Short mmCIF file of C-alpha atoms and ligand atoms in Angstrom, two decimals:
data_model
loop_
_atom_site.label_atom_id
_atom_site.label_comp_id
_atom_site.label_asym_id
_atom_site.label_seq_id
_atom_site.Cartn_x
_atom_site.Cartn_y
_atom_site.Cartn_z
CA THR A 21 -17.44 -26.29 -11.55
CA GLN A 22 -14.53 -26.05 -13.98
CA GLY A 23 -15.75 -25.29 -17.51
CA GLN A 24 -19.28 -24.62 -16.28
CA VAL A 25 -21.30 -21.50 -15.77
CA ILE A 26 -21.49 -20.60 -12.07
CA THR A 27 -24.56 -18.86 -10.72
CA CYS A 28 -23.70 -16.82 -7.64
CA LYS A 29 -24.58 -13.67 -5.74
CA ALA A 30 -23.21 -10.33 -6.90
CA ALA A 31 -24.02 -6.71 -6.12
CA VAL A 32 -25.18 -5.14 -9.36
CA ALA A 33 -25.09 -1.39 -9.98
CA TRP A 34 -27.99 -1.00 -12.40
CA GLU A 35 -27.83 2.78 -12.61
CA PRO A 36 -25.67 5.55 -11.14
CA ASN A 37 -26.58 6.44 -7.57
CA LYS A 38 -29.31 3.79 -7.27
CA PRO A 39 -28.76 1.29 -4.43
CA LEU A 40 -26.89 -1.82 -5.56
CA VAL A 41 -29.02 -4.95 -5.86
CA ILE A 42 -27.85 -8.42 -4.82
CA GLU A 43 -28.68 -10.56 -7.83
CA ASP A 44 -28.15 -14.14 -8.98
CA VAL A 45 -25.54 -13.64 -11.68
CA GLN A 46 -24.22 -16.15 -14.20
CA VAL A 47 -20.44 -16.14 -14.40
CA ALA A 48 -19.12 -17.79 -17.58
CA PRO A 49 -16.04 -20.03 -17.47
CA PRO A 50 -12.70 -18.31 -18.08
CA GLN A 51 -11.55 -18.29 -21.69
CA ALA A 52 -7.95 -18.43 -22.92
CA GLY A 53 -5.75 -16.18 -20.80
CA GLU A 54 -8.45 -15.70 -18.16
CA VAL A 55 -8.89 -16.75 -14.55
CA ARG A 56 -12.09 -17.29 -12.56
CA VAL A 57 -11.64 -16.27 -8.93
CA LYS A 58 -13.80 -17.06 -5.91
CA ILE A 59 -13.78 -13.72 -4.10
CA LEU A 60 -13.81 -14.19 -0.33
CA TYR A 61 -13.34 -10.64 0.87
CA THR A 62 -13.70 -7.27 -0.80
CA ALA A 63 -13.30 -3.77 0.58
CA LEU A 64 -14.79 -0.56 -0.78
CA CYS A 65 -12.55 2.24 -2.06
CA HIS A 66 -13.63 5.79 -2.70
CA THR A 67 -13.21 5.12 -6.44
CA ASP A 68 -16.10 2.62 -6.34
CA ALA A 69 -18.30 5.38 -4.91
CA TYR A 70 -17.03 7.77 -7.57
CA THR A 71 -17.99 5.46 -10.45
CA TRP A 72 -21.27 4.46 -8.81
CA GLY A 73 -22.00 8.19 -8.46
CA GLY A 74 -21.84 8.63 -12.25
CA LYS A 75 -18.65 10.72 -12.13
CA ASP A 76 -16.43 8.31 -14.06
CA PRO A 77 -16.28 8.77 -17.83
CA GLU A 78 -15.39 5.07 -18.01
CA GLY A 79 -18.31 4.04 -15.79
CA LEU A 80 -20.76 1.80 -17.65
CA PHE A 81 -24.04 0.44 -16.30
CA PRO A 82 -25.24 -2.08 -15.38
CA CYS A 83 -21.97 -3.23 -13.89
CA ILE A 84 -20.37 -5.06 -10.99
CA LEU A 85 -18.07 -2.64 -9.16
CA GLY A 86 -15.25 -3.47 -6.72
CA HIS A 87 -11.47 -3.59 -7.08
CA GLU A 88 -9.91 -4.13 -3.62
CA ALA A 89 -10.23 -7.82 -2.83
CA ALA A 90 -8.74 -11.24 -2.22
CA GLY A 91 -9.79 -14.73 -3.16
CA ILE A 92 -8.89 -18.17 -4.44
CA VAL A 93 -8.52 -19.27 -8.06
CA GLU A 94 -11.46 -21.54 -8.98
CA SER A 95 -10.44 -22.37 -12.55
CA VAL A 96 -8.22 -21.10 -15.34
CA GLY A 97 -8.67 -20.81 -19.09
CA GLU A 98 -6.52 -22.30 -21.81
CA GLY A 99 -2.86 -21.40 -21.75
CA VAL A 100 -2.86 -19.87 -18.28
CA THR A 101 0.37 -20.65 -16.43
CA ILE A 102 0.61 -17.67 -14.06
CA VAL A 103 -1.77 -19.26 -11.53
CA GLN A 104 -3.63 -22.52 -10.95
CA PRO A 105 -6.82 -23.52 -9.13
CA GLY A 106 -6.40 -23.19 -5.37
CA ASP A 107 -3.89 -20.32 -5.52
CA HIS A 108 -4.56 -17.41 -3.20
CA VAL A 109 -4.72 -14.20 -5.21
CA ILE A 110 -5.35 -10.48 -5.18
CA PRO A 111 -7.01 -9.09 -8.34
CA CYS A 112 -5.04 -6.18 -9.80
CA TYR A 113 -6.85 -3.41 -11.63
CA GLN A 114 -3.51 -2.29 -12.99
CA ALA A 115 -2.28 -5.29 -14.99
CA GLU A 116 1.35 -6.33 -15.49
CA CYS A 117 2.10 -8.43 -18.56
CA GLY A 118 5.84 -7.88 -18.64
CA GLU A 119 5.86 -7.78 -22.43
CA CYS A 120 4.10 -4.63 -23.64
CA LYS A 121 5.72 -1.29 -24.44
CA PHE A 122 4.76 0.05 -21.01
CA CYS A 123 5.96 -2.97 -19.04
CA LYS A 124 9.25 -3.08 -20.94
CA SER A 125 9.92 0.65 -20.60
CA GLY A 126 11.06 0.40 -17.00
CA LYS A 127 9.55 3.86 -16.60
CA THR A 128 6.01 3.08 -15.47
CA ASN A 129 3.82 0.53 -13.74
CA LEU A 130 1.03 1.05 -16.27
CA CYS A 131 0.43 -1.93 -18.57
CA GLY A 132 -1.16 -1.72 -21.99
CA LYS A 133 -2.07 -5.34 -22.60
CA VAL A 134 -5.71 -5.37 -21.50
CA ARG A 135 -6.39 -1.71 -20.66
CA ALA A 136 -8.50 -1.12 -23.78
CA ALA A 137 -10.95 -3.81 -22.64
CA THR A 138 -10.97 -3.04 -18.91
CA GLY A 139 -11.88 0.58 -19.64
CA VAL A 140 -15.05 -0.52 -21.44
CA GLY A 141 -16.17 -3.29 -19.10
CA VAL A 142 -15.36 -6.35 -21.20
CA MET A 143 -12.73 -9.07 -21.63
CA MET A 144 -9.95 -8.60 -24.17
CA SER A 145 -10.31 -11.75 -26.30
CA ASP A 146 -13.88 -11.31 -27.58
CA ARG A 147 -14.79 -7.90 -26.14
CA LYS A 148 -17.63 -9.53 -24.23
CA SER A 149 -18.60 -9.72 -20.58
CA ARG A 150 -18.41 -12.96 -18.60
CA PHE A 151 -21.26 -11.76 -16.34
CA SER A 152 -24.92 -12.04 -17.26
CA ILE A 153 -28.36 -12.20 -15.70
CA ASN A 154 -30.74 -14.42 -17.68
CA GLY A 155 -28.76 -13.69 -20.83
CA LYS A 156 -28.44 -9.93 -20.31
CA PRO A 157 -24.76 -8.92 -20.10
CA ILE A 158 -23.54 -7.00 -17.06
CA TYR A 159 -20.35 -4.97 -17.53
CA HIS A 160 -17.08 -5.64 -15.71
CA PHE A 161 -15.36 -2.77 -13.85
CA MET A 162 -11.62 -1.97 -13.76
CA GLY A 163 -10.94 -5.53 -14.93
CA THR A 164 -11.74 -6.78 -11.41
CA SER A 165 -15.49 -6.63 -10.45
CA THR A 166 -14.98 -7.92 -6.95
CA PHE A 167 -18.46 -7.20 -5.55
CA SER A 168 -19.33 -10.76 -6.55
CA GLN A 169 -18.80 -14.24 -5.15
CA TYR A 170 -17.04 -15.16 -8.41
CA THR A 171 -15.35 -12.96 -10.99
CA VAL A 172 -13.35 -13.46 -14.18
CA VAL A 173 -10.12 -11.52 -14.67
CA HIS A 174 -7.29 -11.51 -17.21
CA ASP A 175 -4.34 -13.63 -16.09
CA VAL A 176 -2.13 -10.53 -16.24
CA SER A 177 -4.46 -8.93 -13.67
CA VAL A 178 -3.99 -11.34 -10.80
CA ALA A 179 -1.20 -11.52 -8.20
CA LYS A 180 -0.45 -14.85 -6.56
CA ILE A 181 0.21 -14.38 -2.85
CA ASP A 182 1.45 -16.32 0.16
CA PRO A 183 -1.37 -18.68 1.26
CA LYS A 184 -0.42 -17.93 4.89
CA ALA A 185 -1.73 -14.36 4.52
CA PRO A 186 -5.18 -13.68 6.00
CA LEU A 187 -7.35 -12.80 3.00
CA GLU A 188 -9.76 -10.78 5.15
CA LYS A 189 -6.90 -8.34 5.77
CA VAL A 190 -4.64 -8.42 2.72
CA CYS A 191 -7.56 -7.66 0.41
CA LEU A 192 -6.63 -4.03 1.21
CA LEU A 193 -3.38 -4.52 -0.68
CA GLY A 194 -5.44 -4.46 -3.89
CA CYS A 195 -5.66 -0.67 -3.90
CA GLY A 196 -5.67 2.00 -1.19
CA VAL A 197 -2.74 1.08 1.03
CA PRO A 198 -0.23 0.36 -1.78
CA THR A 199 -1.37 3.53 -3.55
CA GLY A 200 -0.45 5.72 -0.60
CA LEU A 201 2.79 3.94 0.27
CA GLY A 202 3.90 3.84 -3.36
CA ALA A 203 3.04 7.49 -3.98
CA VAL A 204 5.75 8.27 -1.41
CA TRP A 205 8.28 5.52 -2.12
CA ASN A 206 8.02 5.21 -5.90
CA THR A 207 6.46 8.36 -7.33
CA ALA A 208 7.79 11.14 -5.08
CA LYS A 209 10.78 9.23 -3.68
CA VAL A 210 10.62 11.24 -0.46
CA GLU A 211 14.01 11.57 1.26
CA ALA A 212 14.74 11.51 4.99
CA GLY A 213 14.29 14.93 6.59
CA SER A 214 11.63 16.10 4.11
CA ILE A 215 8.59 18.17 5.00
CA VAL A 216 5.45 16.47 3.66
CA ALA A 217 1.87 17.77 3.34
CA ILE A 218 -1.05 15.37 2.86
CA PHE A 219 -4.42 16.66 1.70
CA GLY A 220 -7.20 14.24 2.69
CA LEU A 221 -6.77 11.77 5.56
CA GLY A 222 -8.78 8.81 4.30
CA THR A 223 -7.10 5.44 3.76
CA VAL A 224 -4.99 6.71 0.87
CA GLY A 225 -3.82 9.82 2.75
CA LEU A 226 -3.01 7.80 5.87
CA ALA A 227 -1.01 5.32 3.81
CA VAL A 228 0.91 8.31 2.42
CA ALA A 229 1.60 9.30 6.04
CA GLU A 230 2.81 5.82 6.86
CA GLY A 231 5.05 5.83 3.78
CA ALA A 232 6.43 9.26 4.66
CA LYS A 233 7.16 8.16 8.21
CA THR A 234 9.10 5.12 7.05
CA ALA A 235 10.96 7.34 4.57
CA GLY A 236 12.12 9.47 7.51
CA ALA A 237 10.16 12.66 6.82
CA SER A 238 10.82 15.28 9.52
CA ARG A 239 7.34 16.84 9.46
CA ILE A 240 4.15 15.24 8.17
CA ILE A 241 1.36 17.79 7.96
CA GLY A 242 -2.15 16.39 7.55
CA ILE A 243 -4.86 18.61 6.08
CA ASP A 244 -8.53 17.66 6.30
CA ILE A 245 -11.82 19.50 6.67
CA ASP A 246 -12.86 16.93 9.27
CA SER A 247 -10.91 17.60 12.48
CA LYS A 248 -11.88 14.20 13.88
CA LYS A 249 -9.41 12.70 11.41
CA PHE A 250 -6.40 13.93 13.36
CA ASP A 251 -6.58 11.51 16.26
CA THR A 252 -6.35 8.47 13.99
CA ALA A 253 -3.88 10.20 11.70
CA LYS A 254 -1.33 10.52 14.51
CA ASN A 255 -1.10 6.73 14.66
CA PHE A 256 -0.13 6.67 10.99
CA GLY A 257 2.65 9.24 11.36
CA VAL A 258 0.96 12.63 10.90
CA THR A 259 2.79 15.09 13.17
CA GLU A 260 0.73 18.27 12.63
CA PHE A 261 -2.84 18.91 11.63
CA VAL A 262 -4.36 21.80 9.71
CA ASN A 263 -8.08 22.28 9.08
CA PRO A 264 -8.60 24.75 6.21
CA LYS A 265 -11.87 25.79 7.86
CA ASP A 266 -9.90 27.29 10.77
CA HIS A 267 -8.13 29.75 8.46
CA GLU A 268 -9.09 32.85 6.53
CA LYS A 269 -6.07 32.67 4.23
CA PRO A 270 -5.92 30.23 1.29
CA ILE A 271 -4.62 26.90 2.56
CA GLN A 272 -1.50 27.07 0.35
CA GLN A 273 -0.51 30.32 2.07
CA VAL A 274 -1.11 28.80 5.50
CA LEU A 275 1.27 25.97 4.64
CA VAL A 276 3.91 28.22 3.08
CA ASP A 277 3.91 30.31 6.27
CA LEU A 278 4.13 27.21 8.47
CA THR A 279 7.11 25.81 6.61
CA ASP A 280 9.43 28.72 5.83
CA GLY A 281 8.55 28.86 2.15
CA GLY A 282 6.75 25.62 1.40
CA VAL A 283 6.84 21.85 1.70
CA ASP A 284 9.21 19.48 -0.07
CA TYR A 285 6.43 17.09 -1.08
CA SER A 286 2.65 17.30 -1.14
CA PHE A 287 0.02 14.68 -1.94
CA GLU A 288 -3.59 15.28 -2.97
CA CYS A 289 -5.65 12.32 -1.75
CA ILE A 290 -9.19 13.68 -2.23
CA GLY A 291 -9.97 14.12 -5.93
CA ASN A 292 -10.76 17.86 -5.70
CA VAL A 293 -9.18 20.00 -8.41
CA SER A 294 -8.99 23.19 -6.32
CA VAL A 295 -7.19 21.24 -3.61
CA MET A 296 -4.84 19.87 -6.30
CA ARG A 297 -3.94 23.46 -7.12
CA ALA A 298 -3.38 24.31 -3.46
CA ALA A 299 -1.25 21.17 -3.08
CA LEU A 300 1.03 22.31 -5.91
CA GLU A 301 1.21 25.90 -4.74
CA CYS A 302 2.17 25.01 -1.15
CA CYS A 303 5.35 23.39 -2.49
CA HIS A 304 8.72 25.05 -1.97
CA LYS A 305 10.09 27.15 -4.82
CA GLY A 306 12.87 25.45 -6.74
CA TRP A 307 12.14 21.83 -5.89
CA GLY A 308 8.80 21.13 -4.22
CA THR A 309 6.96 18.22 -5.82
CA SER A 310 3.23 17.62 -5.70
CA VAL A 311 1.69 14.24 -6.45
CA ILE A 312 -1.94 13.89 -7.54
CA VAL A 313 -3.43 10.70 -6.16
CA GLY A 314 -7.12 11.63 -5.93
CA VAL A 315 -9.43 10.89 -8.87
CA ALA A 316 -11.39 13.91 -10.09
CA ALA A 317 -14.86 13.80 -11.61
CA SER A 318 -15.49 13.71 -15.32
CA GLY A 319 -15.04 17.13 -16.93
CA GLN A 320 -12.89 18.56 -14.12
CA GLU A 321 -9.57 20.18 -15.04
CA ILE A 322 -6.57 21.40 -13.07
CA SER A 323 -5.02 24.83 -13.39
CA THR A 324 -2.27 26.97 -11.92
CA ARG A 325 -0.01 29.78 -13.11
CA PRO A 326 2.72 28.27 -15.30
CA PHE A 327 5.12 30.41 -13.24
CA GLN A 328 4.64 27.86 -10.46
CA LEU A 329 6.39 25.28 -12.65
CA VAL A 330 8.85 27.72 -14.21
CA THR A 331 10.09 28.35 -10.70
CA GLY A 332 10.84 24.74 -10.08
CA ARG A 333 7.77 23.11 -8.62
CA VAL A 334 6.96 19.71 -10.13
CA TRP A 335 3.46 18.32 -10.71
CA LYS A 336 3.10 14.52 -10.90
CA GLY A 337 0.44 11.84 -10.61
CA THR A 338 0.37 8.22 -9.56
CA ALA A 339 -1.68 5.10 -10.35
CA PHE A 340 -1.52 2.29 -7.78
CA GLY A 341 1.43 4.11 -6.23
CA GLY A 342 3.67 3.18 -9.14
CA PHE A 343 3.82 -0.45 -7.96
CA LYS A 344 4.10 -3.15 -10.60
CA SER A 345 1.12 -5.16 -9.54
CA ARG A 346 1.82 -8.85 -10.12
CA SER A 347 5.43 -8.63 -9.04
CA GLN A 348 5.08 -6.25 -6.11
CA VAL A 349 1.73 -7.08 -4.47
CA PRO A 350 3.16 -10.41 -3.23
CA TRP A 351 6.11 -8.45 -1.82
CA LEU A 352 3.73 -6.10 0.00
CA VAL A 353 1.92 -9.13 1.42
CA GLU A 354 5.26 -10.41 2.78
CA LYS A 355 6.00 -7.01 4.29
CA TYR A 356 2.62 -7.16 6.02
CA LEU A 357 3.33 -10.68 7.33
CA LYS A 358 6.66 -9.40 8.70
CA LYS A 359 4.74 -6.52 10.35
CA GLU A 360 6.68 -3.96 8.33
CA ILE A 361 3.52 -2.26 7.02
CA LYS A 362 0.12 -1.70 8.59
CA VAL A 363 -3.04 -3.18 7.10
CA ASP A 364 -5.37 -4.18 9.97
CA GLU A 365 -5.35 -0.60 11.26
CA TYR A 366 -7.18 0.66 8.17
CA ILE A 367 -10.11 -1.74 8.66
CA THR A 368 -12.72 0.09 10.72
CA HIS A 369 -15.77 -1.95 9.71
CA THR A 370 -16.66 -5.47 8.57
CA LEU A 371 -19.98 -6.41 6.93
CA THR A 372 -21.30 -8.94 4.41
CA LEU A 373 -21.79 -8.50 0.67
CA GLY A 374 -25.55 -8.35 1.33
CA GLU A 375 -24.97 -5.22 3.41
CA ILE A 376 -23.06 -3.40 0.69
CA ASN A 377 -25.37 -0.39 0.53
CA LYS A 378 -24.77 0.17 4.23
CA ALA A 379 -21.04 0.00 3.49
CA PHE A 380 -21.41 2.74 0.85
CA ASP A 381 -23.28 4.86 3.40
CA LEU A 382 -20.48 4.32 5.92
CA MET A 383 -17.93 5.75 3.47
CA HIS A 384 -19.47 9.18 3.92
CA GLU A 385 -19.07 9.00 7.66
CA GLY A 386 -15.83 10.39 9.07
CA GLY A 387 -15.14 7.33 11.21
CA CYS A 388 -14.86 4.86 8.33
CA LEU A 389 -11.57 4.07 6.64
CA ARG A 390 -12.02 0.67 5.04
CA CYS A 391 -15.06 -1.57 5.34
CA VAL A 392 -14.33 -5.20 4.42
CA LEU A 393 -17.22 -7.31 3.14
CA SER A 394 -17.22 -11.08 3.40
CA THR A 395 -18.93 -12.62 0.41
P1 NAD B 510 -11.70 8.95 1.49
O1 NAD B 510 -13.02 9.49 1.10
O2 NAD B 510 -11.65 7.91 2.56
O3 NAD B 510 -10.75 10.16 1.99
C1 NAD B 510 -10.85 11.47 1.53
C2 NAD B 510 -10.56 12.43 2.70
O4 NAD B 510 -10.51 13.77 2.17
C3 NAD B 510 -11.61 12.46 3.80
O5 NAD B 510 -10.96 12.32 5.06
C4 NAD B 510 -12.27 13.85 3.68
O6 NAD B 510 -12.70 14.37 4.93
C5 NAD B 510 -11.15 14.66 3.09
N1 NAD B 510 -11.57 15.87 2.35
C6 NAD B 510 -12.63 16.02 1.51
N2 NAD B 510 -12.64 17.25 0.99
C7 NAD B 510 -11.58 17.91 1.49
C8 NAD B 510 -11.03 19.23 1.31
N3 NAD B 510 -11.60 20.10 0.50
N4 NAD B 510 -9.89 19.54 1.99
C9 NAD B 510 -9.29 18.67 2.82
N5 NAD B 510 -9.76 17.40 3.03
C10 NAD B 510 -10.88 17.04 2.37
O7 NAD B 510 -11.05 8.39 0.16
P2 NAD B 510 -9.85 7.33 -0.13
O8 NAD B 510 -10.43 5.98 -0.32
O9 NAD B 510 -8.75 7.56 0.84
O10 NAD B 510 -9.41 7.85 -1.58
C11 NAD B 510 -8.89 9.13 -1.77
C12 NAD B 510 -8.83 9.51 -3.23
O11 NAD B 510 -7.85 8.72 -3.90
C13 NAD B 510 -10.14 9.27 -4.00
O12 NAD B 510 -10.28 10.31 -4.95
C14 NAD B 510 -9.88 7.96 -4.72
O13 NAD B 510 -10.70 7.84 -5.88
C15 NAD B 510 -8.41 8.11 -5.05
N6 NAD B 510 -7.63 6.90 -5.31
C16 NAD B 510 -6.68 6.98 -6.28
C17 NAD B 510 -5.86 5.90 -6.55
C18 NAD B 510 -4.80 5.98 -7.60
O14 NAD B 510 -4.25 4.96 -7.99
N7 NAD B 510 -4.45 7.15 -8.09
C19 NAD B 510 -6.01 4.72 -5.80
C20 NAD B 510 -6.97 4.69 -4.78
C21 NAD B 510 -7.79 5.80 -4.55
N1 AHE B 511 -11.76 6.08 -15.12
C1 AHE B 511 -11.37 7.39 -14.64
C2 AHE B 511 -10.01 7.40 -13.98
C3 AHE B 511 -9.93 6.51 -12.81
C4 AHE B 511 -8.51 6.44 -12.29
O1 AHE B 511 -7.71 7.38 -12.42
N2 AHE B 511 -8.18 5.32 -11.72
C5 AHE B 511 -6.90 5.14 -11.06
C6 AHE B 511 -7.08 4.12 -10.02
S1 AHE B 511 -8.20 4.58 -8.78
C7 AHE B 511 -8.19 3.26 -7.75
O2 AHE B 511 -8.96 3.51 -6.69
C8 AHE B 511 -5.83 4.58 -11.99
O3 AHE B 511 -4.99 3.81 -11.61
N3 AHE B 511 -5.83 4.99 -13.21
C9 AHE B 511 -4.94 4.48 -14.20
C10 AHE B 511 -5.67 3.57 -15.15
O4 AHE B 511 -5.01 2.89 -15.95
O5 AHE B 511 -6.89 3.54 -15.06
C11 AHE B 511 -11.41 8.40 -15.77
O6 AHE B 511 -11.29 9.60 -15.47
O7 AHE B 511 -11.56 7.97 -16.92
ZN1 ZN B 512 -9.23 2.06 -5.22
ZN1 ZN B 513 2.20 -4.85 -19.99
#
């Protein structure tokens, strides 16, 4: 198949909110600096639902969504040395080139090399898509487009992993789990003994709990409007549960009262701007730090009284938990193989690519964390 167009099945999002359609899609060969990957397993993340729902200013249609996956390199374009056919890989929506201003700064995991193209659904070299249906281009998404049996990614957007790792599990290390763990370890740098509050107990929030537990947090308070979330959350390290619906007072006040003045660290893992405000305002005066992890809809803005920051609270955000993708995803895979981090526990459902619309429906049900699709 090397050098040839591959026709395969992919789930195409033709329009926002319209069911995805499994189509025969032509996937062009990888050009210089590109890699064609046979995707074997892909999970759904809330961000896919967000873009599909028309809430993403970068969402273009028709497109192939998906960004939490694992597969095997099928072929590589000219000049690619990072991987070779047969390598087991995890596509990385946050690239790592090692050479750009961002990568060299040592201050961020963001990479600037291909971001201009991945934000507009095309490849960097010619600003074109490698996906088409009978000649009509279909946009890429997040530089990954994993809801397809084959995809083309930039070589800086692919992490080579240990072939011993089960791809049907480690596909989760493409987004949600690292995001939560890294929000704690890299972005907040939570110290032992800290009081932590987590808003939203989906996969990302639970991974924050797991990260906080390993960091030695003394109290891990989980906040969710769905009380059923607490049972599962306990297994990930949440020690106390608060449902805002059980309280008359604003949730930030409830937390301040529970914690003698506020928490040391809070994490917003929902994408709701009023909750982001509450998450900042439940932080302790003088040092409390709040990390925004959730992705808010187009047009939404955050606000608070500046006095909150003047009096020492810190507002931060995180992308992919601050992990440098190509160098650290393989390390996370090793940690999973050594049983130092959970992955299997987040997988509540398994379906096939053909059942993807059912998988989107499941995301709105409280009992679903991650649904892994086999392609
Ligand atoms: P999810 O839908 O599984 O979890 C969200 C949880 O929030 C659910 O348990 C829900 O019951 C709860 N919730 C909703 N409204 C609430 C409210 N008002 N108060 C309290 N709880 C509430 O989603 P997920 O896959 O875990 O993703 C969480 C968020 O993180 C999404 O916005 C996603 O787009 C974002 N995300 C960001 C990054 C990043 O790099 N920054 C990476 C992955 C996901
Ligand atoms: N396209 C949206 C923003 C989406 C967003 O913030 N994405 C997160 C990852 S979510 C993964 O589930 C991220 O890492 N952003 C950094 C980046 O480089 O995209 C918008 O509002 O335009
Ligand atoms: Zn995601
Ligand atoms: Zn870079």
